[in-house]
Structures are given as structure tokens and as C-alpha cells.
mmCIF file of C-alpha atoms and ligand atoms in Angstrom:
data_model
loop_
_atom_site.group_PDB
_atom_site.id
_atom_site.type_symbol
_atom_site.label_atom_id
_atom_site.label_comp_id
_atom_site.label_asym_id
_atom_site.label_seq_id
_atom_site.Cartn_x
_atom_site.Cartn_y
_atom_site.Cartn_z
ATOM 1 C CA MET A 2 -3.986 -22.231 -12.673
ATOM 2 C CA ALA A 3 -7.741 -22.104 -13.823
ATOM 3 C CA TYR A 4 -8.850 -18.567 -14.208
ATOM 4 C CA GLU A 5 -12.492 -17.644 -14.957
ATOM 5 C CA THR A 6 -11.920 -13.873 -16.138
ATOM 6 C CA ILE A 7 -8.819 -13.987 -18.023
ATOM 7 C CA GLN A 8 -6.979 -16.477 -20.501
ATOM 8 C CA VAL A 9 -3.330 -17.196 -20.105
ATOM 9 C CA GLU A 10 -1.145 -18.688 -22.677
ATOM 10 C CA ARG A 11 2.602 -18.771 -23.693
ATOM 11 C CA ASP A 12 3.900 -17.784 -26.942
ATOM 12 C CA GLY A 13 7.676 -18.770 -26.633
ATOM 13 C CA ALA A 14 9.305 -16.210 -24.357
ATOM 14 C CA VAL A 15 6.107 -14.097 -24.283
ATOM 15 C CA GLY A 16 3.398 -14.569 -21.715
ATOM 16 C CA VAL A 17 0.058 -13.563 -23.030
ATOM 17 C CA VAL A 18 -2.769 -12.638 -20.647
ATOM 18 C CA THR A 19 -6.207 -11.855 -22.385
ATOM 19 C CA LEU A 20 -8.892 -10.120 -20.332
ATOM 20 C CA ASP A 21 -12.162 -12.303 -20.789
ATOM 21 C CA ARG A 22 -15.445 -10.858 -19.736
ATOM 22 C CA PRO A 23 -16.891 -10.284 -23.136
ATOM 23 C CA LYS A 24 -20.426 -9.718 -21.856
ATOM 24 C CA VAL A 25 -19.581 -6.554 -19.933
ATOM 25 C CA LEU A 26 -16.807 -5.382 -22.331
ATOM 26 C CA ASN A 27 -14.042 -6.756 -19.919
ATOM 27 C CA ALA A 28 -15.253 -4.338 -17.068
ATOM 28 C CA LEU A 29 -12.721 -4.788 -14.273
ATOM 29 C CA ASN A 30 -14.154 -6.433 -11.104
ATOM 30 C CA PRO A 31 -12.235 -7.649 -8.093
ATOM 31 C CA GLN A 32 -12.009 -11.209 -9.254
ATOM 32 C CA LEU A 33 -10.482 -10.038 -12.657
ATOM 33 C CA LEU A 34 -8.117 -7.800 -10.976
ATOM 34 C CA THR A 35 -6.998 -10.586 -8.635
ATOM 35 C CA GLU A 36 -6.578 -13.050 -11.280
ATOM 36 C CA LEU A 37 -4.800 -10.618 -13.646
ATOM 37 C CA VAL A 38 -2.167 -9.689 -10.937
ATOM 38 C CA ASP A 39 -1.853 -13.424 -10.106
ATOM 39 C CA ALA A 40 -1.179 -14.326 -13.660
ATOM 40 C CA LEU A 41 1.336 -11.448 -14.349
ATOM 41 C CA GLU A 42 3.179 -12.290 -11.157
ATOM 42 C CA ASP A 43 3.373 -15.937 -12.108
ATOM 43 C CA PHE A 44 4.908 -15.030 -15.467
ATOM 44 C CA ASP A 45 7.344 -12.536 -13.702
ATOM 45 C CA ARG A 46 8.655 -15.285 -11.549
ATOM 46 C CA ASP A 47 9.404 -17.512 -14.549
ATOM 47 C CA PRO A 48 12.791 -16.673 -15.901
ATOM 48 C CA GLU A 49 11.847 -18.100 -19.244
ATOM 49 C CA MET A 50 9.293 -15.322 -19.773
ATOM 50 C CA ARG A 51 10.953 -12.250 -20.990
ATOM 51 C CA CYS A 52 7.889 -10.048 -21.983
ATOM 52 C CA ILE A 53 4.121 -10.085 -21.236
ATOM 53 C CA ALA A 54 1.371 -9.085 -23.548
ATOM 54 C CA LEU A 55 -1.845 -7.788 -21.879
ATOM 55 C CA LEU A 56 -4.737 -8.012 -24.408
ATOM 56 C CA GLY A 57 -8.450 -7.487 -24.599
ATOM 57 C CA SER A 58 -10.859 -8.343 -27.391
ATOM 58 C CA ASP A 59 -11.455 -6.601 -30.813
ATOM 59 C CA ARG A 60 -14.331 -4.740 -29.238
ATOM 60 C CA ALA A 61 -12.891 -3.764 -25.738
ATOM 61 C CA PHE A 62 -9.603 -3.716 -24.003
ATOM 62 C CA ALA A 63 -11.695 -2.763 -20.926
ATOM 63 C CA ALA A 64 -14.615 -0.444 -20.592
ATOM 64 C CA GLY A 65 -13.732 0.460 -17.049
ATOM 65 C CA ALA A 66 -14.218 -0.693 -13.544
ATOM 66 C CA ASP A 67 -17.407 -2.785 -13.223
ATOM 67 C CA ILE A 68 -20.020 -0.190 -12.350
ATOM 68 C CA GLY A 69 -22.512 -2.827 -11.218
ATOM 69 C CA SER A 70 -20.079 -4.015 -8.378
ATOM 70 C CA MET A 71 -19.322 -0.486 -7.228
ATOM 71 C CA ALA A 72 -22.785 1.238 -7.699
ATOM 72 C CA ASP A 73 -23.812 0.724 -3.964
ATOM 73 C CA ALA A 74 -20.423 0.665 -2.261
ATOM 74 C CA SER A 75 -19.698 2.583 0.853
ATOM 75 C CA PRO A 76 -16.569 4.622 1.140
ATOM 76 C CA ILE A 77 -15.235 2.248 3.940
ATOM 77 C CA GLN A 78 -15.954 -0.807 1.724
ATOM 78 C CA MET A 79 -13.884 0.932 -1.136
ATOM 79 C CA LEU A 80 -11.202 1.735 1.326
ATOM 80 C CA ARG A 81 -11.002 -1.715 2.788
ATOM 81 C CA GLU A 82 -11.190 -3.574 -0.368
ATOM 82 C CA ASN A 83 -8.789 -1.071 -2.048
ATOM 83 C CA THR A 84 -9.223 -3.197 -5.349
ATOM 84 C CA PHE A 85 -7.768 -0.649 -7.799
ATOM 85 C CA ALA A 86 -4.507 -0.446 -6.018
ATOM 86 C CA ARG A 87 -3.730 -4.023 -7.340
ATOM 87 C CA ILE A 88 -2.830 -2.530 -10.800
ATOM 88 C CA GLU A 89 -0.047 -0.686 -9.135
ATOM 89 C CA ARG A 90 1.694 -4.022 -8.844
ATOM 90 C CA ILE A 91 2.401 -4.057 -12.575
ATOM 91 C CA ARG A 92 4.931 -1.276 -11.889
ATOM 92 C CA GLU A 93 6.796 -3.661 -9.513
ATOM 93 C CA LEU A 94 7.092 -6.391 -12.133
ATOM 94 C CA THR A 95 10.622 -7.001 -13.511
ATOM 95 C CA THR A 96 9.241 -8.279 -16.756
ATOM 96 C CA PRO A 97 8.122 -5.507 -19.286
ATOM 97 C CA VAL A 98 4.398 -5.523 -20.099
ATOM 98 C CA VAL A 99 2.983 -4.406 -23.272
ATOM 99 C CA ALA A 100 -0.831 -3.481 -23.545
ATOM 100 C CA GLY A 101 -2.436 -4.314 -26.784
ATOM 101 C CA VAL A 102 -5.620 -2.278 -27.211
ATOM 102 C CA SER A 103 -8.444 -2.515 -29.596
ATOM 103 C CA GLY A 104 -11.969 -0.970 -29.029
ATOM 104 C CA PHE A 105 -12.848 0.683 -25.690
ATOM 105 C CA ALA A 106 -10.044 1.491 -23.143
ATOM 106 C CA LEU A 107 -12.041 3.689 -20.722
ATOM 107 C CA GLY A 108 -11.859 4.622 -17.105
ATOM 108 C CA GLY A 109 -10.065 1.850 -15.253
ATOM 109 C CA GLY A 110 -9.369 0.187 -18.692
ATOM 110 C CA CYS A 111 -7.486 3.222 -19.803
ATOM 111 C CA GLU A 112 -5.724 3.342 -16.519
ATOM 112 C CA LEU A 113 -4.723 -0.467 -16.687
ATOM 113 C CA ALA A 114 -3.307 0.190 -20.182
ATOM 114 C CA MET A 115 -1.376 3.363 -18.995
ATOM 115 C CA ALA A 116 -0.022 1.104 -16.061
ATOM 116 C CA CYS A 117 1.677 -1.102 -18.558
ATOM 117 C CA ASP A 118 5.081 -0.129 -19.986
ATOM 118 C CA LEU A 119 3.780 0.690 -23.533
ATOM 119 C CA ILE A 120 0.624 0.774 -25.474
ATOM 120 C CA VAL A 121 0.060 -0.761 -29.011
ATOM 121 C CA ALA A 122 -3.406 0.268 -30.325
ATOM 122 C CA SER A 123 -5.733 -0.531 -33.175
ATOM 123 C CA GLU A 124 -7.044 2.346 -35.365
ATOM 124 C CA ALA A 125 -10.243 1.333 -33.891
ATOM 125 C CA ALA A 126 -9.277 1.891 -30.210
ATOM 126 C CA THR A 127 -10.666 4.766 -27.978
ATOM 127 C CA PHE A 128 -9.039 6.070 -24.840
ATOM 128 C CA GLY A 129 -10.997 7.997 -22.403
ATOM 129 C CA GLN A 130 -11.806 8.877 -18.662
ATOM 130 C CA PRO A 131 -15.491 9.192 -18.517
ATOM 131 C CA GLU A 132 -15.666 8.835 -14.833
ATOM 132 C CA ILE A 133 -17.037 12.397 -14.608
ATOM 133 C CA ASN A 134 -20.319 11.135 -16.082
ATOM 134 C CA LEU A 135 -20.853 8.809 -13.296
ATOM 135 C CA GLY A 136 -20.120 11.545 -10.570
ATOM 136 C CA ILE A 137 -16.625 10.281 -9.689
ATOM 137 C CA ILE A 138 -13.143 10.901 -11.029
ATOM 138 C CA PRO A 139 -10.397 8.481 -12.157
ATOM 139 C CA GLY A 140 -9.371 6.376 -9.299
ATOM 140 C CA ALA A 141 -6.584 4.116 -10.444
ATOM 141 C CA GLY A 142 -3.907 6.748 -11.418
ATOM 142 C CA GLY A 143 -5.809 8.303 -14.311
ATOM 143 C CA THR A 144 -5.298 11.991 -13.234
ATOM 144 C CA GLN A 145 -1.672 11.241 -12.867
ATOM 145 C CA ARG A 146 -0.527 9.001 -15.621
ATOM 146 C CA LEU A 147 -2.625 10.637 -18.134
ATOM 147 C CA THR A 148 -1.429 14.179 -17.203
ATOM 148 C CA ARG A 149 2.221 13.068 -17.334
ATOM 149 C CA ALA A 150 1.549 11.381 -20.909
ATOM 150 C CA VAL A 151 -0.593 14.116 -22.619
ATOM 151 C CA GLY A 152 -0.099 17.116 -20.587
ATOM 152 C CA LYS A 153 -2.341 19.312 -18.458
ATOM 153 C CA ALA A 154 -4.495 20.782 -21.152
ATOM 154 C CA LEU A 155 -5.625 17.600 -22.730
ATOM 155 C CA ALA A 156 -5.878 15.722 -19.452
ATOM 156 C CA MET A 157 -8.257 18.350 -18.102
ATOM 157 C CA ASP A 158 -10.168 18.289 -21.279
ATOM 158 C CA MET A 159 -10.627 14.449 -21.124
ATOM 159 C CA VAL A 160 -11.115 14.274 -17.375
ATOM 160 C CA LEU A 161 -13.578 17.191 -17.048
ATOM 161 C CA THR A 162 -15.606 16.552 -20.103
ATOM 162 C CA GLY A 163 -15.294 12.826 -20.431
ATOM 163 C CA ARG A 164 -14.327 12.957 -23.958
ATOM 164 C CA SER A 165 -12.433 10.067 -25.522
ATOM 165 C CA LEU A 166 -9.355 10.123 -27.823
ATOM 166 C CA THR A 167 -8.957 8.158 -31.097
ATOM 167 C CA ALA A 168 -5.902 5.794 -31.247
ATOM 168 C CA THR A 169 -4.197 8.293 -33.654
ATOM 169 C CA GLU A 170 -4.949 11.255 -31.262
ATOM 170 C CA ALA A 171 -3.692 9.291 -28.376
ATOM 171 C CA ARG A 172 -0.471 8.473 -30.273
ATOM 172 C CA ASP A 173 -0.021 12.050 -31.481
ATOM 173 C CA ALA A 174 -0.559 13.087 -27.716
ATOM 174 C CA GLY A 175 2.092 10.687 -26.369
ATOM 175 C CA LEU A 176 -0.150 8.101 -24.720
ATOM 176 C CA VAL A 177 0.107 5.418 -27.299
ATOM 177 C CA ALA A 178 3.489 4.045 -28.886
ATOM 178 C CA ARG A 179 2.118 2.455 -32.022
ATOM 179 C CA VAL A 180 -1.166 2.488 -34.064
ATOM 180 C CA THR A 181 -1.993 -0.453 -36.390
ATOM 181 C CA ALA A 182 -4.562 -1.306 -38.910
ATOM 182 C CA PRO A 183 -7.734 -2.699 -37.248
ATOM 183 C CA GLU A 184 -6.981 -6.247 -37.963
ATOM 184 C CA ALA A 185 -3.317 -6.099 -36.928
ATOM 185 C CA TRP A 186 -3.282 -4.977 -33.395
ATOM 186 C CA ARG A 187 -2.882 -8.444 -31.739
ATOM 187 C CA ASP A 188 -0.079 -9.570 -34.086
ATOM 188 C CA GLU A 189 1.670 -6.219 -33.775
ATOM 189 C CA THR A 190 1.699 -6.312 -29.969
ATOM 190 C CA LEU A 191 3.027 -9.840 -30.058
ATOM 191 C CA ALA A 192 5.796 -8.723 -32.566
ATOM 192 C CA VAL A 193 6.674 -5.914 -30.082
ATOM 193 C CA CYS A 194 6.829 -8.367 -27.215
ATOM 194 C CA ARG A 195 8.887 -10.872 -29.140
ATOM 195 C CA THR A 196 11.481 -7.947 -30.108
ATOM 196 C CA ILE A 197 11.528 -6.917 -26.314
ATOM 197 C CA ALA A 198 11.867 -10.791 -25.381
ATOM 198 C CA GLY A 199 14.954 -11.034 -27.440
ATOM 199 C CA LYS A 200 17.101 -8.360 -25.499
ATOM 200 C CA SER A 201 18.830 -8.608 -22.246
ATOM 201 C CA PRO A 202 16.404 -8.869 -19.366
ATOM 202 C CA ILE A 203 18.877 -7.151 -16.938
ATOM 203 C CA ALA A 204 19.168 -4.084 -19.520
ATOM 204 C CA LEU A 205 15.403 -4.188 -19.916
ATOM 205 C CA GLN A 206 14.863 -3.839 -16.179
ATOM 206 C CA ALA A 207 17.637 -1.083 -15.842
ATOM 207 C CA ALA A 208 15.887 0.732 -18.816
ATOM 208 C CA ARG A 209 12.335 0.409 -17.454
ATOM 209 C CA GLU A 210 13.480 1.671 -14.031
ATOM 210 C CA SER A 211 15.321 4.603 -15.395
ATOM 211 C CA ILE A 212 12.464 5.709 -17.630
ATOM 212 C CA ASN A 213 9.997 5.358 -14.853
ATOM 213 C CA ALA A 214 12.371 7.487 -12.697
ATOM 214 C CA ALA A 215 11.790 10.280 -15.146
ATOM 215 C CA PHE A 216 8.303 10.591 -13.679
ATOM 216 C CA GLU A 217 9.057 10.236 -10.099
ATOM 217 C CA THR A 218 12.210 12.261 -9.369
ATOM 218 C CA THR A 219 14.180 15.501 -10.371
ATOM 219 C CA LEU A 220 16.067 15.422 -13.684
ATOM 220 C CA ARG A 221 19.432 15.505 -11.749
ATOM 221 C CA ALA A 222 18.491 12.443 -9.494
ATOM 222 C CA GLY A 223 17.111 10.585 -12.663
ATOM 223 C CA ILE A 224 20.391 11.046 -14.669
ATOM 224 C CA GLU A 225 22.306 9.945 -11.669
ATOM 225 C CA GLN A 226 20.166 6.852 -11.434
ATOM 226 C CA GLU A 227 20.530 6.167 -15.047
ATOM 227 C CA ARG A 228 24.183 6.393 -14.921
ATOM 228 C CA ARG A 229 24.631 4.174 -11.977
ATOM 229 C CA ALA A 230 22.408 1.592 -13.739
ATOM 230 C CA PHE A 231 24.380 2.084 -16.954
ATOM 231 C CA HIS A 232 27.678 1.359 -15.018
ATOM 232 C CA VAL A 233 26.209 -1.662 -13.242
ATOM 233 C CA LEU A 234 25.309 -3.288 -16.578
ATOM 234 C CA PHE A 235 29.057 -3.791 -17.250
ATOM 235 C CA ALA A 236 28.908 -6.515 -14.421
ATOM 236 C CA SER A 237 26.607 -8.519 -16.661
ATOM 237 C CA GLU A 238 27.645 -11.206 -18.981
ATOM 238 C CA ASP A 239 24.787 -9.831 -21.434
ATOM 239 C CA GLN A 240 26.830 -6.565 -21.702
ATOM 240 C CA LYS A 241 29.869 -8.602 -22.772
ATOM 241 C CA GLU A 242 27.903 -10.827 -25.187
ATOM 242 C CA GLY A 243 26.130 -7.796 -26.722
ATOM 243 C CA MET A 244 29.311 -6.044 -27.371
ATOM 244 C CA ARG A 245 31.363 -9.081 -28.501
ATOM 245 C CA ALA A 246 28.487 -10.125 -30.873
ATOM 246 C CA PHE A 247 28.522 -6.508 -32.402
ATOM 247 C CA LEU A 248 32.306 -6.716 -33.096
ATOM 248 C CA ASP A 249 31.904 -10.345 -34.354
ATOM 249 C CA LYS A 250 29.070 -9.218 -36.630
ATOM 250 C CA ARG A 251 26.668 -11.806 -35.290
ATOM 251 C CA THR A 252 23.329 -11.729 -33.483
ATOM 252 C CA PRO A 253 23.728 -11.582 -29.633
ATOM 253 C CA ALA A 254 22.386 -14.461 -27.421
ATOM 254 C CA PHE A 255 21.355 -12.790 -24.311
ATOM 255 C CA THR A 256 20.936 -15.186 -21.304
ATOM 256 C CA GLY A 257 20.010 -12.882 -18.507
ATOM 257 C CA SER A 258 23.210 -13.303 -16.504
HETATM 258 N N1 CO8 B 302 -19.154 -1.949 -15.947
HETATM 259 C C1 CO8 B 302 -20.180 -2.806 -16.088
HETATM 260 N N2 CO8 B 302 -20.633 -3.244 -17.162
HETATM 261 C C2 CO8 B 302 -20.337 -2.569 -18.258
HETATM 262 C C3 CO8 B 302 -19.384 -1.632 -18.348
HETATM 263 C C4 CO8 B 302 -18.704 -1.220 -17.053
HETATM 264 N N3 CO8 B 302 -17.691 -0.315 -16.950
HETATM 265 N N4 CO8 B 302 -19.206 -1.013 -19.645
HETATM 266 C C5 CO8 B 302 -20.118 -1.746 -20.347
HETATM 267 N N5 CO8 B 302 -20.763 -2.654 -19.641
HETATM 268 C C6 CO8 B 302 -21.855 -3.606 -19.989
HETATM 269 C C7 CO8 B 302 -23.198 -2.793 -20.316
HETATM 270 O O1 CO8 B 302 -23.826 -2.753 -19.081
HETATM 271 C C8 CO8 B 302 -23.675 -3.901 -21.366
HETATM 272 O O2 CO8 B 302 -24.419 -4.989 -20.570
HETATM 273 P P1 CO8 B 302 -25.841 -5.436 -21.045
HETATM 274 O O3 CO8 B 302 -25.593 -6.001 -22.237
HETATM 275 O O4 CO8 B 302 -26.062 -6.449 -19.918
HETATM 276 O O5 CO8 B 302 -26.739 -4.227 -21.047
HETATM 277 C C9 CO8 B 302 -22.632 -4.498 -22.010
HETATM 278 O O6 CO8 B 302 -21.482 -4.165 -21.196
HETATM 279 C C10 CO8 B 302 -22.442 -3.850 -23.377
HETATM 280 O O7 CO8 B 302 -22.245 -2.586 -23.325
HETATM 281 P P2 CO8 B 302 -23.234 -1.330 -23.985
HETATM 282 O O8 CO8 B 302 -24.535 -2.107 -24.477
HETATM 283 O O9 CO8 B 302 -23.252 -0.311 -23.302
HETATM 284 O O10 CO8 B 302 -22.368 -1.291 -25.272
HETATM 285 P P3 CO8 B 302 -22.218 0.060 -26.284
HETATM 286 O O11 CO8 B 302 -21.482 -0.410 -27.366
HETATM 287 O O12 CO8 B 302 -23.548 0.635 -26.571
HETATM 288 O O13 CO8 B 302 -21.323 1.036 -25.454
HETATM 289 C C11 CO8 B 302 -19.664 1.880 -23.917
HETATM 290 C C12 CO8 B 302 -20.081 0.834 -25.198
HETATM 291 C C13 CO8 B 302 -19.580 3.251 -24.568
HETATM 292 C C14 CO8 B 302 -18.253 1.545 -23.591
HETATM 293 C C15 CO8 B 302 -20.667 1.869 -22.847
HETATM 294 O O14 CO8 B 302 -20.846 0.479 -22.383
HETATM 295 C C16 CO8 B 302 -20.107 2.573 -21.573
HETATM 296 O O15 CO8 B 302 -20.296 3.798 -21.576
HETATM 297 N N6 CO8 B 302 -19.616 1.865 -20.569
HETATM 298 C C17 CO8 B 302 -19.057 2.595 -19.324
HETATM 299 C C18 CO8 B 302 -17.821 3.201 -19.524
HETATM 300 C C19 CO8 B 302 -17.404 3.767 -18.225
HETATM 301 O O16 CO8 B 302 -18.017 4.766 -17.735
HETATM 302 N N7 CO8 B 302 -16.242 3.482 -17.723
HETATM 303 C C20 CO8 B 302 -15.655 3.969 -16.498
HETATM 304 C C21 CO8 B 302 -16.156 3.240 -15.153
HETATM 305 S S1 CO8 B 302 -15.847 3.806 -13.702
HETATM 306 C C22 CO8 B 302 -14.044 3.452 -13.579
HETATM 307 O O17 CO8 B 302 -13.494 2.931 -14.391
HETATM 308 C C23 CO8 B 302 -13.414 3.858 -12.312
HETATM 309 C C24 CO8 B 302 -12.035 3.565 -12.268
HETATM 310 C C25 CO8 B 302 -11.496 3.245 -10.965
HETATM 311 C C26 CO8 B 302 -10.153 2.402 -10.900
HETATM 312 C C27 CO8 B 302 -10.316 1.085 -11.676
HETATM 313 C C28 CO8 B 302 -9.000 0.452 -11.783
HETATM 314 C C29 CO8 B 302 -9.003 -0.925 -12.534
#
């Protein structure tokens, strides 16, 4: 498939999607969001793809929704196009998605990164929800995912004042999983993806669903869901392989069956 706003490549069992609108710091317009979701869903349908890396450039992961394409929109147009709901499709993928962030992750860019399973960031990354400066609020999950990640005090500070966090601040606050040297963010993101790609895809799916449930249900219901998922994994060949390999002192070869 030929895309105009993203680049797509394969690195073994890792699908790599790179946002590619450099002139506007990867601002997210409807075309980019459509192409991005199409590419992610294509990788997700391919059983050989075990993990997906979502990357920007050194200068910007994404500086937010494309302000030029929204400035004169009417509420009905926004409602009908519902463009930003597309990033919720990431949540429905069965393949894990790791965001690799360098430079700006602002507004919709920060929301897109937060919609991924985890974030690897360059020391030179900044995370923020500056929508308040435009007379709007985050509209793609920012008030929800940011608050769950960093807590009310910091979320209020960021969303009400528009101030950004450095990568280290974002990691310390629980938004970012790993911080790398400025030149290492892409390699580290791909290394994390390759590690994930070597695990059982069935166990990965169960793990993601269970962790996501922690944000969407009660503790008791989440623990019950986790336990059911844990029990079901004993129906998989990968569970037998994983435990046999441990006992045989060899590396397991997971097949996804
Ligand atoms: N939209 C459109 N164009 C943009 C955007 C954007 N969000 N961000 C940067 N650009 C463009 C600039 O207009 C500029 O274009 P040109 O060269 O033609 O003038 C080019 O990118 C380079 O930008 P700057 O010259 O401004 O570069 P600086 O290094 O001086 O500044 C900043 C970089 C700080 C990132 C600055 O560009 C900026 O503040 N950008 C806007 C950030 C922002 O407000 N983001 C929030 C947007 S609203 C939003 O995201 C709502 C979310 C709704 C849900 C979205 C779900 C996907």
C-alpha cells in the first residue's frame, strides 16, 4: 500500500510505522490518522508481525492535531468526521504497539503516544497538552489517559497551564517507560519491540488486556479477569513450550498456538 503521510517497513517480526509530515512536525491530519490506522491494522492481521513500533522523527513525534485543518471547523463537522476517535482503534489491536518518541509529543501527539502500550523516549523529548493555549481542551483521551498515568495534580497542571514535561519528568511521573540518550531512542524502541516479539503472542494479548482492565474496572473484577486469562493460557502450546524450555534449560520458541 502506498502511503503519503507515513512510512511503513518490516524489521523481522516487528512492523515499523514512521509518521512522515516533517514540514508540520508530523501534525496529525485526517489523512495521516486514516493511513496510520490502516497500516497498524494491516500489521495486526499479519500473524508474522509480533510487535509494532510507532515512531516520529528526531525533531517531533507529533506536534498535535493539524491546527490548519481544524481552525475553521464547525462543531457539526467535527462531530461527523470524528477524526480523532480513530486512535482508539490502537486499543483494539491484538499486537502490542510501542511508541518511540523524540522531540515534541504535544496535544494529539501526546495522546497518540499514550494510546500505545508503552512509550520509549529520548532525553530530548517533551510531552504536553497545550490545547488550553488554543482555547480548547485535549480531545483524544488526554484528560483521561494522562490523569491515569500521572495523577490529578500533574494532569491539572499540564492541561490548565499548558506546560510540558521533559522525558525524565514524564518517566518519573509514570508516563514514559524508558528514557534513552538522544541518539539512541529509535534503536532502543526497536530493541524493546524485538524483545516483545520473542514472547508468546497469546500471553502478550492476555497481559495487555489484563493491564488495560486495571484502568477500566474495579480491582476485584480486574483480578478475576486476570485469573481467568491466566487459567486459559494453560490451553496454549506456548505455555507448554515455555515451561518445558525452562526445565530443559533452553530458550523457548513460541509459535502463537
Ligand atoms: N498543526 C499544524 N502545523 C503545525 C503544528 C500543528 N499542531 N505544529 C507545528 N506546525 C508547523 C508550524 O506552523 C510550522 O510551519 P511553517 O514552517 O509553515 O511556519 C512548522 O510546523 C514548524 O513549527 P515551528 O516553526 O512553530 O517550530 P518551533 O520549533 O518554533 O516550535 C512547537 C515547535 C513548539 C511544537 C510549535 O510548532 C507549536 O507550538 N506547535 C503547536 C503545538 C500545539 O498546540 N499542539 C496541539 C494542537 S491541538 C490538538 O492536538 C488537539 C488534539 C485533538 C485530538 C487529536 C488526536 C489525534
